[in-house]
Short mmCIF file of C-alpha atoms and ligand atoms in Angstrom, two decimals:
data_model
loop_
_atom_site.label_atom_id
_atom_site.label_comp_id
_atom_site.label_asym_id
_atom_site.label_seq_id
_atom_site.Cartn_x
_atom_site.Cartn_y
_atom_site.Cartn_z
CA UNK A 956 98.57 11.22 142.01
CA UNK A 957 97.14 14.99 141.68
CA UNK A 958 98.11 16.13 144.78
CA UNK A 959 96.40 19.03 146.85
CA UNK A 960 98.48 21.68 148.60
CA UNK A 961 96.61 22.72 151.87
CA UNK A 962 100.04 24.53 153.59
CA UNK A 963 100.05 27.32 155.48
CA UNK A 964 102.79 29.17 154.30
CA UNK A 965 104.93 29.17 151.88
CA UNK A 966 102.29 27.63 150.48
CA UNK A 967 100.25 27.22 147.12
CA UNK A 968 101.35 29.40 144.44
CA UNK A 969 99.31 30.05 140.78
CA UNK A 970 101.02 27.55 138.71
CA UNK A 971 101.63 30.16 136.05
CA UNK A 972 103.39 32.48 138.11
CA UNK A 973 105.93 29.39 138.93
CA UNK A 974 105.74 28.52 135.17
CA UNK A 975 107.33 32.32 134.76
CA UNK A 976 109.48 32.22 136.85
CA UNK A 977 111.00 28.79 135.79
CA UNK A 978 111.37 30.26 132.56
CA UNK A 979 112.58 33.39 133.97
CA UNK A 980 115.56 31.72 136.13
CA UNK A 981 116.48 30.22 132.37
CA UNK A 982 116.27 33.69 130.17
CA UNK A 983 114.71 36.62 131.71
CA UNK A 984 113.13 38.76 129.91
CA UNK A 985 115.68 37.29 126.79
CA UNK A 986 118.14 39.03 128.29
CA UNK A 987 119.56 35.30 127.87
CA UNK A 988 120.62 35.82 131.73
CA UNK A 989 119.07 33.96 134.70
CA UNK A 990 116.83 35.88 136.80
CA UNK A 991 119.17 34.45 139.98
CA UNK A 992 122.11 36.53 138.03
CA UNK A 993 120.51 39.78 136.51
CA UNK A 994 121.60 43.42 138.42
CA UNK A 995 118.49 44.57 140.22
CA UNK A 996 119.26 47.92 138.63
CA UNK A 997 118.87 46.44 135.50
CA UNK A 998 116.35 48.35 132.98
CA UNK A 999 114.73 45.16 132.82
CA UNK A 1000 113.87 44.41 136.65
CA UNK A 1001 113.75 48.03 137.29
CA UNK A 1002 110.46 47.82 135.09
CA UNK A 1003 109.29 44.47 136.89
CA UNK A 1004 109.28 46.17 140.20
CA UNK A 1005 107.71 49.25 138.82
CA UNK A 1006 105.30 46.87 137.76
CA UNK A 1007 104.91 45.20 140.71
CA UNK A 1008 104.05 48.48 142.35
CA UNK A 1009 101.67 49.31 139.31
CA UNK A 1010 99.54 46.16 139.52
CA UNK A 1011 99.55 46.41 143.55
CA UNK A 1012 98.06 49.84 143.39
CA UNK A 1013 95.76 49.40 140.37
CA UNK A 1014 94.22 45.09 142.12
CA UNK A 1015 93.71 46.81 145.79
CA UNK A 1016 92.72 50.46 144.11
CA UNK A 1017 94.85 52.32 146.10
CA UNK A 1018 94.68 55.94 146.90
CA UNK A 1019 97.15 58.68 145.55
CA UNK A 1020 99.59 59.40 148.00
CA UNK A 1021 100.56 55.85 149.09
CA UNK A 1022 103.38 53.83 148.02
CA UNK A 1023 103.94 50.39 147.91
CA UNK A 1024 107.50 48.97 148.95
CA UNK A 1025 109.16 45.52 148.38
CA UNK A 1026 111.32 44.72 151.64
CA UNK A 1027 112.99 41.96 153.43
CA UNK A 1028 113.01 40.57 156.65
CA UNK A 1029 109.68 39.50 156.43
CA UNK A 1030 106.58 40.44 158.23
CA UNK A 1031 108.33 39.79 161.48
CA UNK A 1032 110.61 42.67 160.93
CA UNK A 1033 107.85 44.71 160.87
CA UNK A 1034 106.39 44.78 164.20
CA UNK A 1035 109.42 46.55 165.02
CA UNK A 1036 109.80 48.78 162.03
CA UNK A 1037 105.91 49.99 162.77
CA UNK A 1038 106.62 51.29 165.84
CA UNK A 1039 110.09 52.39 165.52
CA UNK A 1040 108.20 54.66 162.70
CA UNK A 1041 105.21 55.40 164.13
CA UNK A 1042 105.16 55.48 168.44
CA UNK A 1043 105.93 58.29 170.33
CA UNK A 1044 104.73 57.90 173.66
CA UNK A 1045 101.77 54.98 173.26
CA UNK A 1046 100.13 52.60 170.32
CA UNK A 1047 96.82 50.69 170.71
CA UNK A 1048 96.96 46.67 169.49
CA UNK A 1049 94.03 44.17 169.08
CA UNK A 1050 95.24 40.48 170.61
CA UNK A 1051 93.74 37.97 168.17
CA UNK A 1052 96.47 35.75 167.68
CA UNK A 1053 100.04 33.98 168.00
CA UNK A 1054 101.21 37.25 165.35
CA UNK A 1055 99.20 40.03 166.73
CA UNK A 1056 100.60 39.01 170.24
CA UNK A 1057 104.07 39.25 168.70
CA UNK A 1058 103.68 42.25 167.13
CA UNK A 1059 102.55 43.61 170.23
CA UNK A 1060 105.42 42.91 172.00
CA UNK A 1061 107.51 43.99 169.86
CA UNK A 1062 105.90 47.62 170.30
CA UNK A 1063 106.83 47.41 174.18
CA UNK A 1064 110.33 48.13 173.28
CA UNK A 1065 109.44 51.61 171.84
CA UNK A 1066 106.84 52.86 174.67
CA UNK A 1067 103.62 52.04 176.27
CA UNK A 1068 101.26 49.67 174.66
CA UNK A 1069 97.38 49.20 175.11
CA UNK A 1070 96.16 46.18 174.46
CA UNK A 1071 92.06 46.95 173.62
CA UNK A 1072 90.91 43.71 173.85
CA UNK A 1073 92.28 39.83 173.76
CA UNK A 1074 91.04 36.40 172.96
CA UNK A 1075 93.58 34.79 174.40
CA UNK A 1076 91.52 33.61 177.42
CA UNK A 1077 89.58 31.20 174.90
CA UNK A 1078 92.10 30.24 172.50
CA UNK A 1079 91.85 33.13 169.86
CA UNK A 1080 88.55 31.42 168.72
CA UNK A 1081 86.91 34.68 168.00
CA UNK A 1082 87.47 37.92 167.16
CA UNK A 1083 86.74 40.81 169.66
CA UNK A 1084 84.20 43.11 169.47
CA UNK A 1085 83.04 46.28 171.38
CA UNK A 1086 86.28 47.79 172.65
CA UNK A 1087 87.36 50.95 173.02
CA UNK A 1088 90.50 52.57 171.00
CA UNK A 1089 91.89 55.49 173.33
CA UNK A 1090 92.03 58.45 170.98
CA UNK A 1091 95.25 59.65 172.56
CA UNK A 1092 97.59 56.22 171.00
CA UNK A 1093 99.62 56.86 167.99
CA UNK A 1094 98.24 54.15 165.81
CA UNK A 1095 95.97 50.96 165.99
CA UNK A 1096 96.97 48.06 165.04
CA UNK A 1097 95.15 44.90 163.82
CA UNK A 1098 96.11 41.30 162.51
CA UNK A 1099 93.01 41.29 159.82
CA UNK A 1100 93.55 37.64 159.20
CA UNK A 1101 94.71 35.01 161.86
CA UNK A 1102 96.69 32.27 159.70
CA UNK A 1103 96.56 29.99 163.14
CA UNK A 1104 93.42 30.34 164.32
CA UNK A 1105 91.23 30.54 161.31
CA UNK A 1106 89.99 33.81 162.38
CA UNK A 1107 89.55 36.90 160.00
CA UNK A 1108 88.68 40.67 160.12
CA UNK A 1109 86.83 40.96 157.10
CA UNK A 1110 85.80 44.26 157.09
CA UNK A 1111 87.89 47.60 157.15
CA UNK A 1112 86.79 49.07 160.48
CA UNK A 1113 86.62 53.25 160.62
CA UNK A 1114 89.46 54.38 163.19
CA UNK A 1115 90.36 57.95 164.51
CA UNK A 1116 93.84 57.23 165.01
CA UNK A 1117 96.14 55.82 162.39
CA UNK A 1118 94.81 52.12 161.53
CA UNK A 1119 97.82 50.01 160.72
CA UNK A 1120 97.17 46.06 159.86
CA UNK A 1121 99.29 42.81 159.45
CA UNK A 1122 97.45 41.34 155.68
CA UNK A 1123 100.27 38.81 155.55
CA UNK A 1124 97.74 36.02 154.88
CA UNK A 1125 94.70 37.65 153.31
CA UNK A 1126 95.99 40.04 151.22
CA UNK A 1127 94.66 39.81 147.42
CA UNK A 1128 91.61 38.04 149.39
CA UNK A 1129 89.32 40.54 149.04
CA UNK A 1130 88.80 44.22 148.26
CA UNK A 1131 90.21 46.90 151.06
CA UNK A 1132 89.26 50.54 151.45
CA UNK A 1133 93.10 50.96 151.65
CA UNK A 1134 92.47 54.76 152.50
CA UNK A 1135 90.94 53.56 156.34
CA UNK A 1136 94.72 52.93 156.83
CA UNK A 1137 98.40 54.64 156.88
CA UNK A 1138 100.42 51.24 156.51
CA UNK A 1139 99.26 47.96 155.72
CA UNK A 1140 102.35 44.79 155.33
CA UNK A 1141 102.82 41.54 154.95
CA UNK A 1142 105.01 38.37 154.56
CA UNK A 1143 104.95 37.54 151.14
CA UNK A 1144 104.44 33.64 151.30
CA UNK A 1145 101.00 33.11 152.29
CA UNK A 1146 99.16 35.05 149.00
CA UNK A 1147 101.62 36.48 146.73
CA UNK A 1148 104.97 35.05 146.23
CA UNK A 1149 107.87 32.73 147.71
CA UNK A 1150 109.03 33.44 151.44
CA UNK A 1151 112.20 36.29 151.15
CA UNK A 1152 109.96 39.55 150.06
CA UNK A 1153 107.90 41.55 152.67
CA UNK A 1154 105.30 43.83 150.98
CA UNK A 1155 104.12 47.36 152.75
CA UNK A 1156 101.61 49.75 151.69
CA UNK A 1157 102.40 53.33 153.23
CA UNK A 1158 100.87 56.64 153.24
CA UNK A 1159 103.66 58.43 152.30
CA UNK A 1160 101.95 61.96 154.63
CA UNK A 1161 101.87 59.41 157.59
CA UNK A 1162 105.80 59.09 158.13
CA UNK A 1163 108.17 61.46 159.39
CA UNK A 1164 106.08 62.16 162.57
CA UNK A 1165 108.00 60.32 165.29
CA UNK A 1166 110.76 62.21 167.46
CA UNK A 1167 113.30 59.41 167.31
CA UNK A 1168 115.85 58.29 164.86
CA UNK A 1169 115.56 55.81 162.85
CA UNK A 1170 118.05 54.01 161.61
CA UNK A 1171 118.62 54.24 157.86
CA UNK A 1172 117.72 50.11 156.70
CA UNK A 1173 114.45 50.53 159.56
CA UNK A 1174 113.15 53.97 158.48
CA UNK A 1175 110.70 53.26 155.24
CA UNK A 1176 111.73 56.70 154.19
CA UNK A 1177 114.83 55.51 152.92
CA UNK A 1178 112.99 52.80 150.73
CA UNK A 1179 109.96 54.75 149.50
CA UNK A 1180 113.31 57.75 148.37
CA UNK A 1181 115.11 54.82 146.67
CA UNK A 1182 111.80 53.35 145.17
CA UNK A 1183 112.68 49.66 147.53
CA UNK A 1184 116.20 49.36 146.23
CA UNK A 1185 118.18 51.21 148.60
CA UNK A 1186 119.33 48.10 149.35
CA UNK A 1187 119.17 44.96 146.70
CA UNK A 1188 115.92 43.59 147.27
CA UNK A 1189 114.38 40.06 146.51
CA UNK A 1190 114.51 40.23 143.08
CA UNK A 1191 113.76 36.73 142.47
CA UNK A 1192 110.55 36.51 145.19
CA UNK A 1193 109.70 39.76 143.94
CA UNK A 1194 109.36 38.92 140.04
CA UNK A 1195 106.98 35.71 141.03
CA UNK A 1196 104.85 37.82 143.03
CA UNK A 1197 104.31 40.75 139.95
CA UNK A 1198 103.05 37.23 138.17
CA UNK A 1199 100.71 36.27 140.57
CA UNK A 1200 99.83 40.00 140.50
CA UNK A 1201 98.83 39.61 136.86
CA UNK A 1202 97.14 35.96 137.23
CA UNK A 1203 94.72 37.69 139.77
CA UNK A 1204 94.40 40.62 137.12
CA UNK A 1205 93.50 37.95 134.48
CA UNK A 1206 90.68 35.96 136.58
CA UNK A 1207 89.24 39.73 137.42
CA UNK A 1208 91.24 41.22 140.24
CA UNK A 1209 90.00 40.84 143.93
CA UNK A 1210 86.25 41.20 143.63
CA UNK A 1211 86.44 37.52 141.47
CA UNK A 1212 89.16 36.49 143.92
CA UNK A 1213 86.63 36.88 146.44
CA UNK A 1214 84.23 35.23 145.05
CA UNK A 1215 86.11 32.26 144.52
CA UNK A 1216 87.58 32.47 147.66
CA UNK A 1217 84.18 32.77 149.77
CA UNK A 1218 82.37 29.85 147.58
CA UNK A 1219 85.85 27.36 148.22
CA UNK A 1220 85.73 28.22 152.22
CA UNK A 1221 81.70 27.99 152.31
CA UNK A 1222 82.17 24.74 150.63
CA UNK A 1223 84.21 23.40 153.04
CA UNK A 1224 82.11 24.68 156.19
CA UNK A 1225 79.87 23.35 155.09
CA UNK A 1226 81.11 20.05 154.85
CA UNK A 1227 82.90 20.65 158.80
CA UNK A 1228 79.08 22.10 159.72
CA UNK A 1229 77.31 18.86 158.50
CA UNK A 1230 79.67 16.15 158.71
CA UNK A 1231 79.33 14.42 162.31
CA UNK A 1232 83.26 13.14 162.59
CA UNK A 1233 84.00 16.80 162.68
CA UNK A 1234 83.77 19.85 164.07
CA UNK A 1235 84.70 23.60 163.40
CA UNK A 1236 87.12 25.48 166.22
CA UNK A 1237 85.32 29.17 165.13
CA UNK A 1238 81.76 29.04 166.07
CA UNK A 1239 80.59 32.88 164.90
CA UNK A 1240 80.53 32.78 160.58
CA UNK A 1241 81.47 36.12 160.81
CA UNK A 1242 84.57 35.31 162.30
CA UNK A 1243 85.54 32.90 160.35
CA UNK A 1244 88.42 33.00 158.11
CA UNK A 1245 88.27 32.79 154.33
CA UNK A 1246 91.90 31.56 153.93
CA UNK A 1247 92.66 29.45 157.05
CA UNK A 1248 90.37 26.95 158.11
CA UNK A 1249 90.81 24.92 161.17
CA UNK A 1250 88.29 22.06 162.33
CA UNK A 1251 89.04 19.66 164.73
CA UNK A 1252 87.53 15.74 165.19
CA UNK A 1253 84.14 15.63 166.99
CA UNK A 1254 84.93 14.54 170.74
CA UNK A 1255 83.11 10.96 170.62
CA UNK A 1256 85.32 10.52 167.23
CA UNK A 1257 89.12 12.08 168.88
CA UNK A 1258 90.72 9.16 169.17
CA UNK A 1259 90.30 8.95 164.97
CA UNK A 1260 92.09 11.73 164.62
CA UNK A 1261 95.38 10.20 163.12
CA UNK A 1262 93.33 8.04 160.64
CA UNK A 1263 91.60 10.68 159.12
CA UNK A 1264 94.77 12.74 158.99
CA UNK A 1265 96.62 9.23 157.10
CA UNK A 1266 93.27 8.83 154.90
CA UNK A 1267 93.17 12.38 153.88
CA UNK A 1268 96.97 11.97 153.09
CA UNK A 1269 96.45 8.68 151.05
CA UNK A 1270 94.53 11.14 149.03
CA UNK A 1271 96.43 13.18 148.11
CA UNK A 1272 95.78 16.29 150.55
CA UNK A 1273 99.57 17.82 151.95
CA UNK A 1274 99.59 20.38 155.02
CA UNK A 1275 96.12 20.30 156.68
CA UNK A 1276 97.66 19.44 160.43
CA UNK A 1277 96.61 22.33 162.54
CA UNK A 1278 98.73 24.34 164.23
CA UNK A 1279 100.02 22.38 167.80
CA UNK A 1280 98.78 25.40 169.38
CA UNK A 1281 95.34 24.42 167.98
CA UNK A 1282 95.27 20.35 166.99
CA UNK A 1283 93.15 19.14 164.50
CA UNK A 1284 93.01 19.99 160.94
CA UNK A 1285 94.24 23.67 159.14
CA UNK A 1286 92.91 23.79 155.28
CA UNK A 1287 94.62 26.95 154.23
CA UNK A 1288 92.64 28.13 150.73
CA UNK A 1289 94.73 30.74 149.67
CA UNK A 1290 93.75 32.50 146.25
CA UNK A 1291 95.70 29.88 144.00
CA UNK A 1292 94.11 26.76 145.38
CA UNK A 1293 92.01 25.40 142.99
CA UNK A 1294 88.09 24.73 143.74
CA UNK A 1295 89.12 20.99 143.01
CA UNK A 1296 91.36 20.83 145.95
CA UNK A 1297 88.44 21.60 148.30
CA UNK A 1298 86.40 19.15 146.61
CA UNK A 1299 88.38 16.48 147.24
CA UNK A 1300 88.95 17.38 151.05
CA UNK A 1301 85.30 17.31 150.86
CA UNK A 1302 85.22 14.24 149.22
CA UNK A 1303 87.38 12.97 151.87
CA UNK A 1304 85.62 13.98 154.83
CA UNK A 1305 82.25 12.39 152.98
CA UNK A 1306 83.78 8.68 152.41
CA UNK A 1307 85.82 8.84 155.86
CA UNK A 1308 82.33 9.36 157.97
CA UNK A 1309 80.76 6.70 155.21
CA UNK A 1310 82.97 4.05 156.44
CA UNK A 1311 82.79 4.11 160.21
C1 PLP B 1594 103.14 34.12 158.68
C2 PLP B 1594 102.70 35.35 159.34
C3 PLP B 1594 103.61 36.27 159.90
C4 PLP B 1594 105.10 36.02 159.91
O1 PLP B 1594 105.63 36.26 158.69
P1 PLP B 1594 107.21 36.17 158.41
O2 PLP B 1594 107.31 36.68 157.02
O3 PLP B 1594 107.59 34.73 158.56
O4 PLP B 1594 107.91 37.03 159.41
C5 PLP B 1594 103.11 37.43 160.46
N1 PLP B 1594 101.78 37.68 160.49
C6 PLP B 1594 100.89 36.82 159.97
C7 PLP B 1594 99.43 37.16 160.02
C8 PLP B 1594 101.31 35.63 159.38
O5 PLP B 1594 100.42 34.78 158.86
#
């Protein structure tokens, strides 16, 4: 049975990138060495990386004077690292989620931290509007996409402090301005590659401004000096990610992604819109996420909640139980699922309400 991969992260990969890299943990690059076993100062992954960095800056058209690094510790380990880099006295954070409230808290170790505006009170189920970013905070920072709560940021807001933002789960997704912001990261499993590689985007003029030391592994001076391999990084996450990089290249970079992406999710809305078993959790459309997208049953239908979720599974659909902070149903549409995997969540939703 064709099965359809709705997980949140790690999650659905292009099947050519995993093609790759199956042939790449065999022979890489006929070195007639596995991948798992090649040095990561090798000339050969030396020029994978460099052309990882390459295809980053060339897909999201990113400005001179920015440099894109390949970390670990995933995006976790950066809340800490942003402020450790970038606070002084005070940073400014927008609450729009289970991640932006951890990287928030993160920040309190380093100094005081504003939070502009929350929508915690009603479950993260939109995104905040109308606040107020004091002009005296080091940085802003944002969680553009909420992977829970099926919320999104889709625009890149103007700022007049240093805009930093959390793209683990919408990068690739859609075009940024990258230049609105000094650092943009991101876990790599949602929209790029396996879980074990952490991608930042850093204006290299932007660091080197805080009073406190850093140490060495936490200050991304060290890594943008030893171009990411101070340390050894990922190399095998790393090398699937440059070939999803070029599989997004190939379909037309991120103004096709988006495309795709917006007709897959619209398709889908519109099935949660007009189907009367269900019902979305985001009511604002221009809130709603293009990647995660969360829909719970219809109240006089709850109690069919656990059918649905063993007739969708019959069908071959893997990962759509929401979050337990949420309930309901998650249908994460990352970049590399296919059209036909919405389709036949669609489908499913369609014959489910047809037979009760
Ligand atoms: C998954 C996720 C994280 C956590 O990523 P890790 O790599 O597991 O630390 C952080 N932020 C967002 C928006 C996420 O979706």
């Amino acid at each position: 049975m064709k099965v359809h991969n709705f997980y949140a992260g790690p999650s659905v990969l292009p099947e050519s990138a995993i093609q790759e890299t199956k042939n790449a943990l065999d022979n890489f690059a006929n070195t007639g060495i596995s991948l798992m076993s090649i040095s990561h100062r090798s000339k050969e992954f030396v020029a994978v990386a460099e052309e990882g960095e390459r295809l980053f800056k060339e897909l999201l058209d990113i400005p001179d004077g920015y440099r894109v690094l390949f970390l670990g510790g995933g995006a976790s380990s950066q809340f800490m690292m942003v402020p450790y880099n970038f606070m002084n006295k005070k940073a400014a954070y927008l609450n729009t989620g289970t991640w932006a409230n951890k990287a928030q808290k993160e920040a309190n170790f380093f100094g005081e931290v504003v939070e502009v505006a929350s929508s915690k009170d009603s479950l993260y189920n939109y995104i905040p509007k109308g606040y107020n970013v004091p002009t005296d905070a080091d940085y802003f920072h944002i969680t553009t996409n909420n992977t829970i709560y099926g919320t999104e940021i889709k625009q890149d807001m103007d700022c007049k402090i240093p805009l930093i933002a959390d793209m683990s789960s919408d990068i690739f997704s859609r075009p940024v301005d990258v230049s609105k912001y000094d650092l943009i990261y991101g876990g790599a499993q949602k929209n790029f590659a396996p879980s074990g590689v952490t991608f930042v985007i850093v204006k290299e003029s932007a660091l080197g401004r805080v009073e406190r030391a850093i140490p060495t592994m936490l200050d991304y001076r060290t890594h943008v000096k030893a171009d990411s391999m101070f340390n050894t990084p990922p190399v095998v996450p790393i090398f699937t990610g440059v070939q999803t990089l070029k599989w997004i290249k190939a379909l037309g970079g991120v103004d096709a992604m988006n495309k795709i992406n917006v007709a897959k999710a619209n398709l889908l809305y519109d099935e949660i819109d007009r189907n009367k078993m269900f019902v979305p959790t985001i009511n604002d459309v221009n809130d709603r996420s293009i990647m995660n997208i969360c829909f719970v049953m219809s109240p006089e239908y709850k109690e069919l909640e656990q059918d649905f979720m063993a007739f969708a599974t019959e069908k071959g659909m893997i990962g759509i139980k929401g979050h337990r902070s949420v309930g309901g149903f998650r249908a994460s549409t990352y970049n590399a699922l296919p059209k036909e995997s919405v389709e036949a969540l669609v489908a499913a939703m369609k014959e489910f309400e047809s037979k009760k």
